[in-house]
Short mmCIF file of C-alpha atoms (C1' of nucleotides) in Angstrom, two decimals:
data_model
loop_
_atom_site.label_atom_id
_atom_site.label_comp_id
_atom_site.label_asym_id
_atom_site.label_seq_id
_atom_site.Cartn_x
_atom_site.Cartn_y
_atom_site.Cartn_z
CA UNK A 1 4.12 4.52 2.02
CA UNK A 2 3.80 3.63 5.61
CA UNK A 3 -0.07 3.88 6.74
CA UNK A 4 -0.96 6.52 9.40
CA UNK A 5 -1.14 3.79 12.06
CA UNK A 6 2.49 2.58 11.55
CA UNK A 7 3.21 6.20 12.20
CA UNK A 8 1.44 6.61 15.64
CA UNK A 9 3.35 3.35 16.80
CA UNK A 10 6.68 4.38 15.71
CA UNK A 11 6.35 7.72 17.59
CA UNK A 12 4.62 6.24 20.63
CA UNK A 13 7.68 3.38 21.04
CA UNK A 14 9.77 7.09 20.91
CA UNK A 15 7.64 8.16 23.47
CA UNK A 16 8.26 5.07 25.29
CA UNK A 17 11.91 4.83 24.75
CA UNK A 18 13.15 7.66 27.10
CA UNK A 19 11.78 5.83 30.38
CA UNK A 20 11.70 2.80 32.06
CA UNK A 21 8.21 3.81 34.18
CA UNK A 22 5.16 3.30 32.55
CA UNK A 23 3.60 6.01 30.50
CA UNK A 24 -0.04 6.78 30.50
CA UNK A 25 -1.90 6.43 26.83
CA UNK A 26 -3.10 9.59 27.51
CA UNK A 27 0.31 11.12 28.13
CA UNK A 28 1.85 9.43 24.98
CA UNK A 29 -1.64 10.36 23.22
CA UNK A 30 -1.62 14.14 24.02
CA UNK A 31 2.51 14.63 23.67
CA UNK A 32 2.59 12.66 20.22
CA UNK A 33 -0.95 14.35 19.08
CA UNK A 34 -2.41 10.82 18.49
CA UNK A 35 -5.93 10.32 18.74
CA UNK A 36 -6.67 8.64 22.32
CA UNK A 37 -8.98 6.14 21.61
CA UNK A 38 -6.75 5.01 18.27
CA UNK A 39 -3.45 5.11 20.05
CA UNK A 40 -4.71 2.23 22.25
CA UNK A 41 -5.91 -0.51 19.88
CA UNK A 42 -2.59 0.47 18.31
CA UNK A 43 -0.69 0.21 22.14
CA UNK A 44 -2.86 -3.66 22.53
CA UNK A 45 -0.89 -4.85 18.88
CA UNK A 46 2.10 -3.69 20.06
CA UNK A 47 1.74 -5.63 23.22
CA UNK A 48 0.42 -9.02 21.31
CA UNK A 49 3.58 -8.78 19.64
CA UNK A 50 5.33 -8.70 22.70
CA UNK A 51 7.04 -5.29 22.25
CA UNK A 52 5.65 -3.41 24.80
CA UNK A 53 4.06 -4.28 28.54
CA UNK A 54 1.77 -2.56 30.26
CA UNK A 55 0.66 -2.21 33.60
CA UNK A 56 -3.02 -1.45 35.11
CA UNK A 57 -4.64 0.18 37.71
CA UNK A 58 -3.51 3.57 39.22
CA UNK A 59 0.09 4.55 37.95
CA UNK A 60 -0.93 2.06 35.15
CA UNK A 61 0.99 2.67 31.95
CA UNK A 62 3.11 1.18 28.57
CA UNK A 63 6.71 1.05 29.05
CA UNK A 64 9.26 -0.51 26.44
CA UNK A 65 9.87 -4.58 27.07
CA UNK A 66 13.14 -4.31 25.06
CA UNK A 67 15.93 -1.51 25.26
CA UNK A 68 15.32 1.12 21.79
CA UNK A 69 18.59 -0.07 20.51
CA UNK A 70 16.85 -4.00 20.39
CA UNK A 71 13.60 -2.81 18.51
CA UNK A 72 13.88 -2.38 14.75
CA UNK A 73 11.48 -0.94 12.31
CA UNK A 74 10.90 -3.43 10.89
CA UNK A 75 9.03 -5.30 13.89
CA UNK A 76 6.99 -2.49 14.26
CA UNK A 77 5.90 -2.12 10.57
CA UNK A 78 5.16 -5.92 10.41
CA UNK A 79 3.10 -5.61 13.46
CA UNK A 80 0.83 -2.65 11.96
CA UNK A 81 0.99 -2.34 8.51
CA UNK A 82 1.14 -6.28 7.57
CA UNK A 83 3.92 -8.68 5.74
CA UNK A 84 6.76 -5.99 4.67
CA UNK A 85 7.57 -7.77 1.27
CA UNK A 86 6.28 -6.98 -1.89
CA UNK A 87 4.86 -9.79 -2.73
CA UNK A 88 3.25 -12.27 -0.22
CA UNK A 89 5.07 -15.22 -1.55
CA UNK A 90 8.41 -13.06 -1.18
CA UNK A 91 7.75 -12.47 2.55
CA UNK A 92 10.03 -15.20 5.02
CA UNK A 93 7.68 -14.31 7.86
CA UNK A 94 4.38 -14.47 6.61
CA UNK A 95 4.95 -16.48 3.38
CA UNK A 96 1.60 -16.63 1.24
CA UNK A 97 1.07 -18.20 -2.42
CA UNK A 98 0.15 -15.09 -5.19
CA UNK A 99 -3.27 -15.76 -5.89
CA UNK A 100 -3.20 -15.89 -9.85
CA UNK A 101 0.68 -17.75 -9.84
CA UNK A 102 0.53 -21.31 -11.41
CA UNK A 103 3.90 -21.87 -11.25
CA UNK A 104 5.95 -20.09 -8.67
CA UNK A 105 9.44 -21.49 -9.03
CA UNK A 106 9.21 -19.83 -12.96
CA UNK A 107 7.34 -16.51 -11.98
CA UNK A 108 9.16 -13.71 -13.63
CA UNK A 109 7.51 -11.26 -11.02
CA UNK A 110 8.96 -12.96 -8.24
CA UNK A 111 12.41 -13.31 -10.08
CA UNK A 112 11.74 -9.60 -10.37
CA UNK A 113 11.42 -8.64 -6.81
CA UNK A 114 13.74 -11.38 -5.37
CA UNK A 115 16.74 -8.46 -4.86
CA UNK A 116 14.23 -5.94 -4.13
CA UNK A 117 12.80 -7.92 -1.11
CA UNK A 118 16.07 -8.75 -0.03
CA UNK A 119 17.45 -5.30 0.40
CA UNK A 120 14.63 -3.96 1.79
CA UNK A 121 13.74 -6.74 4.75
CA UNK A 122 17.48 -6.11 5.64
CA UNK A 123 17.24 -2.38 5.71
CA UNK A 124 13.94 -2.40 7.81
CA UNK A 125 15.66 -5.42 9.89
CA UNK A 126 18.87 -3.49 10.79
CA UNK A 127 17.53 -0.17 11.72
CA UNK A 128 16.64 0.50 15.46
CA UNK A 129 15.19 3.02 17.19
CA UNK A 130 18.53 3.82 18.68
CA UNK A 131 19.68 4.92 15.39
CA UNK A 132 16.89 7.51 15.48
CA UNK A 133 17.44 9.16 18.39
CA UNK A 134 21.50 9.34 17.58
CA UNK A 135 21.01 11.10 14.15
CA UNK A 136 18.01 13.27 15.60
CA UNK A 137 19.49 16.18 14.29
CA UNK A 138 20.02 15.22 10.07
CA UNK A 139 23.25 18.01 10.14
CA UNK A 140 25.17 16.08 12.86
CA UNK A 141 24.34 12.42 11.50
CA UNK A 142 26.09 9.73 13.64
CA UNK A 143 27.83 6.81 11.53
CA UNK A 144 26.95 3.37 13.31
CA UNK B 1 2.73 -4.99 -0.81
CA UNK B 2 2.12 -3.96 -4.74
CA UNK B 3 -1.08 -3.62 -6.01
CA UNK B 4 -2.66 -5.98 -7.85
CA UNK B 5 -2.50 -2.98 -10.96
CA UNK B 6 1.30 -2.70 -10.51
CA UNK B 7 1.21 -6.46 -11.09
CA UNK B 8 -0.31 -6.78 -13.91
CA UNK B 9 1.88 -3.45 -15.63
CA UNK B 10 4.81 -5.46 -14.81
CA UNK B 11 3.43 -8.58 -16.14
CA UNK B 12 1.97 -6.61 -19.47
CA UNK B 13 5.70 -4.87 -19.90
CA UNK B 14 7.28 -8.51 -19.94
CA UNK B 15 5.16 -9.60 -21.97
CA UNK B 16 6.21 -6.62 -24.41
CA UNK B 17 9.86 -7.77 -23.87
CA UNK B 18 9.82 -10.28 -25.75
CA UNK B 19 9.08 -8.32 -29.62
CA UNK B 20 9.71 -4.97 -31.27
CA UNK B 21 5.76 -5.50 -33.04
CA UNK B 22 3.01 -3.82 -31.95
CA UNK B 23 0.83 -6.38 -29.72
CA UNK B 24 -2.71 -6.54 -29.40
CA UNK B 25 -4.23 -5.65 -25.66
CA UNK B 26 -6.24 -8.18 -26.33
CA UNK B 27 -3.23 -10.73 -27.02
CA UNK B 28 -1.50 -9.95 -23.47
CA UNK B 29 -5.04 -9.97 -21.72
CA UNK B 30 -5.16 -13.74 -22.30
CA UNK B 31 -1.99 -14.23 -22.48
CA UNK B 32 -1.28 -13.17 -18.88
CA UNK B 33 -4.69 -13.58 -17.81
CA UNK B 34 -5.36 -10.42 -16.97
CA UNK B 35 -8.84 -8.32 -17.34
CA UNK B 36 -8.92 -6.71 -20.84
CA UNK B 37 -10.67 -3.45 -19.53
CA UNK B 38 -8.92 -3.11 -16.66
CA UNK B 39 -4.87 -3.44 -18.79
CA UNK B 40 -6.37 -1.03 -20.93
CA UNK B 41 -6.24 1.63 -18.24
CA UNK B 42 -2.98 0.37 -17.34
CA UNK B 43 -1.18 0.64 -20.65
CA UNK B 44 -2.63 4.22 -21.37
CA UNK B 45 -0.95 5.16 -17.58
CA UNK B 46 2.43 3.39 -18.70
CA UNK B 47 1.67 5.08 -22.29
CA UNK B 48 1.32 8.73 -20.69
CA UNK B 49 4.38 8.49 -18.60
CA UNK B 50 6.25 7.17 -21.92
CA UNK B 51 7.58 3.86 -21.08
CA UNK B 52 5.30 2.45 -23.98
CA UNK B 53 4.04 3.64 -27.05
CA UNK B 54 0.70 2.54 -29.19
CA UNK B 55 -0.06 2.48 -32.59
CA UNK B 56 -4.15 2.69 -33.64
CA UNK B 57 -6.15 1.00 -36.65
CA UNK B 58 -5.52 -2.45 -38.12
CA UNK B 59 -2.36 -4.54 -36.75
CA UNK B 60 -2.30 -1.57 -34.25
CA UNK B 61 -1.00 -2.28 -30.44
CA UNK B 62 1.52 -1.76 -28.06
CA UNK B 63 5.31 -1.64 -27.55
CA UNK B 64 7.88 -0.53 -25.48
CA UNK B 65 9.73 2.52 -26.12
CA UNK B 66 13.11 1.33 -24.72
CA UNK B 67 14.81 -2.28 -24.58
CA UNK B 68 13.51 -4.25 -21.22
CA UNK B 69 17.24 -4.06 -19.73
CA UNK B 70 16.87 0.21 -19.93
CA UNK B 71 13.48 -0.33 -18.01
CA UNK B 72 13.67 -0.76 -13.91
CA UNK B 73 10.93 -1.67 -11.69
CA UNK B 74 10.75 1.80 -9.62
CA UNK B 75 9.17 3.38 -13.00
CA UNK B 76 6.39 1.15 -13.53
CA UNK B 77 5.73 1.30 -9.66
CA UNK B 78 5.83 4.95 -9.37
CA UNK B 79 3.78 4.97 -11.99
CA UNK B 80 1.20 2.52 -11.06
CA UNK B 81 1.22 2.77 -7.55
CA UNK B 82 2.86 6.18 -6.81
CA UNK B 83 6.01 7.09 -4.52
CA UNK B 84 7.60 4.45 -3.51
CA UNK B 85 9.29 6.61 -0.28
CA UNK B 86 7.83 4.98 2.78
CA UNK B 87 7.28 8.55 3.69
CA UNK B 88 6.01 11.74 1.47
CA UNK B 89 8.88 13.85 2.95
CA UNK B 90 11.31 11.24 1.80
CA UNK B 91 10.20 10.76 -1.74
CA UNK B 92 12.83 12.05 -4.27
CA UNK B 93 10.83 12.14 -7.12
CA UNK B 94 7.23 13.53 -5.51
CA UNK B 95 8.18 15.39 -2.12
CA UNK B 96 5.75 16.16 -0.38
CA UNK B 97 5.59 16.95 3.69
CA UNK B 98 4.14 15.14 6.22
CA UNK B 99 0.51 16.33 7.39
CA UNK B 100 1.52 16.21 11.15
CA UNK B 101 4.72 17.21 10.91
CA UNK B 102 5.67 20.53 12.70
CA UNK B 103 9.52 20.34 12.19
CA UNK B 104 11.03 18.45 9.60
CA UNK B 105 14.51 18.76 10.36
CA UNK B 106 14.15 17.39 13.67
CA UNK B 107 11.39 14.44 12.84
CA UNK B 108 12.70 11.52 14.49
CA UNK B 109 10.33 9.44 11.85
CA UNK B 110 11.64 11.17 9.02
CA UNK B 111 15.39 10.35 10.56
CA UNK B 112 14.44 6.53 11.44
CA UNK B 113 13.54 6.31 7.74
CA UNK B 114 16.42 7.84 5.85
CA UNK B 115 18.56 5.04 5.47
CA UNK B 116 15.64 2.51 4.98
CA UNK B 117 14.13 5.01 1.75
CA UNK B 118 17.59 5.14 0.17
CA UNK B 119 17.82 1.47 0.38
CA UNK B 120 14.54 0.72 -1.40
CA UNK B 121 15.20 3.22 -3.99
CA UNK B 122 18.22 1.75 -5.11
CA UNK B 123 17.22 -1.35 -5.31
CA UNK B 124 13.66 -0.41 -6.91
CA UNK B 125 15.82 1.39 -9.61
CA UNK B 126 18.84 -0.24 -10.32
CA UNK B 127 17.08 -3.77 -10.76
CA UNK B 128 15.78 -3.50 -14.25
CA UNK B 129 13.22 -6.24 -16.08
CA UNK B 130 16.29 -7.69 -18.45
CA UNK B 131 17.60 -9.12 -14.77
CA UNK B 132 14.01 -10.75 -14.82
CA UNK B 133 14.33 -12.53 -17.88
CA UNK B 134 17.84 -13.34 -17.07
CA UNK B 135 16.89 -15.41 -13.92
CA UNK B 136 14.07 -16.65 -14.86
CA UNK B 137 14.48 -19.97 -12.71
CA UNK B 138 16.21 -19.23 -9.69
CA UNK B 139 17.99 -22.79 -9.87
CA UNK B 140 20.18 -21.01 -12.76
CA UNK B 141 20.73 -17.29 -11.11
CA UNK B 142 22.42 -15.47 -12.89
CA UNK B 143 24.71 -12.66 -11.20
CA UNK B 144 24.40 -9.54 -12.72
"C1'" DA C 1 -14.01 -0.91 47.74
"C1'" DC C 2 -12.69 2.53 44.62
"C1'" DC C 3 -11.48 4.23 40.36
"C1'" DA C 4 -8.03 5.18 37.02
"C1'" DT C 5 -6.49 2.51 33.65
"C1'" DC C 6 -6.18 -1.00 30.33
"C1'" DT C 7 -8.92 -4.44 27.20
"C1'" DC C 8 -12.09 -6.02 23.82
"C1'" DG C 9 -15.19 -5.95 20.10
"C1'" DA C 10 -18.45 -3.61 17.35
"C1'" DC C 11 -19.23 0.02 14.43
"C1'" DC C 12 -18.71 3.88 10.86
"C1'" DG C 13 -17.58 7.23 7.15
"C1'" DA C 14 -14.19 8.20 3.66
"C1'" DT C 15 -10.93 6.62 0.49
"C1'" DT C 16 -8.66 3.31 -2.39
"C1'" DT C 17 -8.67 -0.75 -4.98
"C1'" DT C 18 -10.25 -3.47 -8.61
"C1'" DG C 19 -12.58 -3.62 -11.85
"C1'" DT C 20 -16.95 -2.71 -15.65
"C1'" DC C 21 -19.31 -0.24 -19.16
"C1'" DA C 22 -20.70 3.02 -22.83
"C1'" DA C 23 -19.69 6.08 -26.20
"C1'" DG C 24 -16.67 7.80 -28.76
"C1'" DT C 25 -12.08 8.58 -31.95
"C1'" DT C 26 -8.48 6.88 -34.99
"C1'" DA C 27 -5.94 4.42 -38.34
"C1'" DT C 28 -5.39 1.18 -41.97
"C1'" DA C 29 -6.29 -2.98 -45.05
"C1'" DT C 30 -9.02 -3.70 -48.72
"C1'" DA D 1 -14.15 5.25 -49.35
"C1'" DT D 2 -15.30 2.57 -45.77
"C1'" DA D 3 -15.65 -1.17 -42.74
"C1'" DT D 4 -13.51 -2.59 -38.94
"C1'" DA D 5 -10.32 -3.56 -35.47
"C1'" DA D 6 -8.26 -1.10 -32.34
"C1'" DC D 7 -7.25 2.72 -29.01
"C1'" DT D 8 -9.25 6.64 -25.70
"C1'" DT D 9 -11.90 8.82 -22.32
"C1'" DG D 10 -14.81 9.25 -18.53
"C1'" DA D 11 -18.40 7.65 -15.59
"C1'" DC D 12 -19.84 4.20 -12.55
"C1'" DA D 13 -19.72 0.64 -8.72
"C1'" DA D 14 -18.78 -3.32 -5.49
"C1'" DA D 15 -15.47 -4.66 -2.10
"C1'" DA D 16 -11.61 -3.90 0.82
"C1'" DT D 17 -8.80 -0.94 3.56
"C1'" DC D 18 -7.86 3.09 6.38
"C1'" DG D 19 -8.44 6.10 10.11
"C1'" DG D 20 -10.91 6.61 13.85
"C1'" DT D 21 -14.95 6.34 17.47
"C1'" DC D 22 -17.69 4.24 21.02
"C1'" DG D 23 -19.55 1.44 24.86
"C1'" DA D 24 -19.01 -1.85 28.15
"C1'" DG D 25 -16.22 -4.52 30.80
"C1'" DA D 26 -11.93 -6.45 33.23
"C1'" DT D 27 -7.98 -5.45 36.20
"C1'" DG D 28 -5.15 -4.13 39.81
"C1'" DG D 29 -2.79 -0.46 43.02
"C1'" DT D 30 -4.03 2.11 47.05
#
DNA sequence: ACCATCTCGACCGATTTTGTCAAGTTATAT
DNA sequence: ATATAACTTGACAAAATCGGTCGAGATGGT
């Protein structure tokens, strides 16, 4: 399960994808039904990552840095929720030692999971946000 | 991420794999150094949702119900750690809608995900714990 | 210079995770 | 029979995470 947070950024990058002029975080706040205050911090670990900009002052805003067809979920997810792997020494971007594994290159958990990982880093890696918007409608599903 | 619980199920199971005797909770607590207290909750979860079965009393214990290669890791998850759907609207097995979500056909989250939830699924249920044991060093993989 | 807007860090309650413990109940070897 | 090793249940609790709030400040168009 993908944590509340991961939620509100997915939808606000939506929110952001239909524009190329900045978008107020109240705007993307009140049309998305995301807490205000919440959707920000969320908006400023977006922007570390270097997925969205954002401009201040009057007619401030967040506007996309990439096209929605660029962006995949699984940047986003990796950004809010953490390393997307389920183990920490599966994960090829945040790679991490299991903290009770003496001998990694014989742990049957990780020979467990190696597939597992595999198949889901590339699904997460190969869907974009353009794929969302084509298939909007589940009944009329566009084939990439 | 798995839980630390989920780990030590699968680690318990495998540890089960290996005779058709009953074995002691106390054997695969040391064993796999896990805490005795804690697996005990663990195996009566695994127990309730049938994947193993105990016997009481003198030379009591546990074992599995079916051979390792008929057991995949998506049942001891979903068991331990619940649906493995990234979203509750998406879960096969436990469905369940989203809490902020007005329209489900047209949920552009729910869409983004679709293809990314099948993906897991199959690979959390086709990959079963006799692959494990197969490959148990990756230098000798062993294609399935 | 103004002021809407973004930025940063601290804080907070509720829930989940990761266990621990006590008090039973059960089965079986002897 | 009965002692005993083992399973079963439920309550409890510390620590981490989640979901969100708040205050104060920095920034930049107009």
């Amino acid at each position: 399960m993908i944590s509340q947070k991961a939620k509100y950024a997915l939808r606000a990058i939506m929110a952001l994808a239909g524009t190329k002029e900045p978008v107020l975080i109240g705007d993307i706040a009140e049309q998305e039904n995301i807490p205000k205050r919440f959707l920000e911090q969320i908006l400023l670990d977006l922007k570390h990552q270097g997925l969205v900009m954002s401009r201040r002052g009057r007619i401030g805003g967040y506007f996309l840095v990439r096209p929605p067809e660029d962006i995949t979920i699984g940047e986003v997810l990796r950004t809010i929720d953490g390393p997307l792997a389920p183990l920490p020494c599966l994960s090829k971007m945040a790679y991490r030692a299991c903290d009770d594994c003496d001998d990694e290159a014989t742990c049957r958990v990780k020979a467990l999971f190696a597939d597992v990982a595999e198949a889901t880093r590339r699904a997460l890696d190969q869907t974009t946000f353009a794929d969302a918007i084509a298939k909007k409608h589940p009944l009329v599903r566009a084939r990439r």
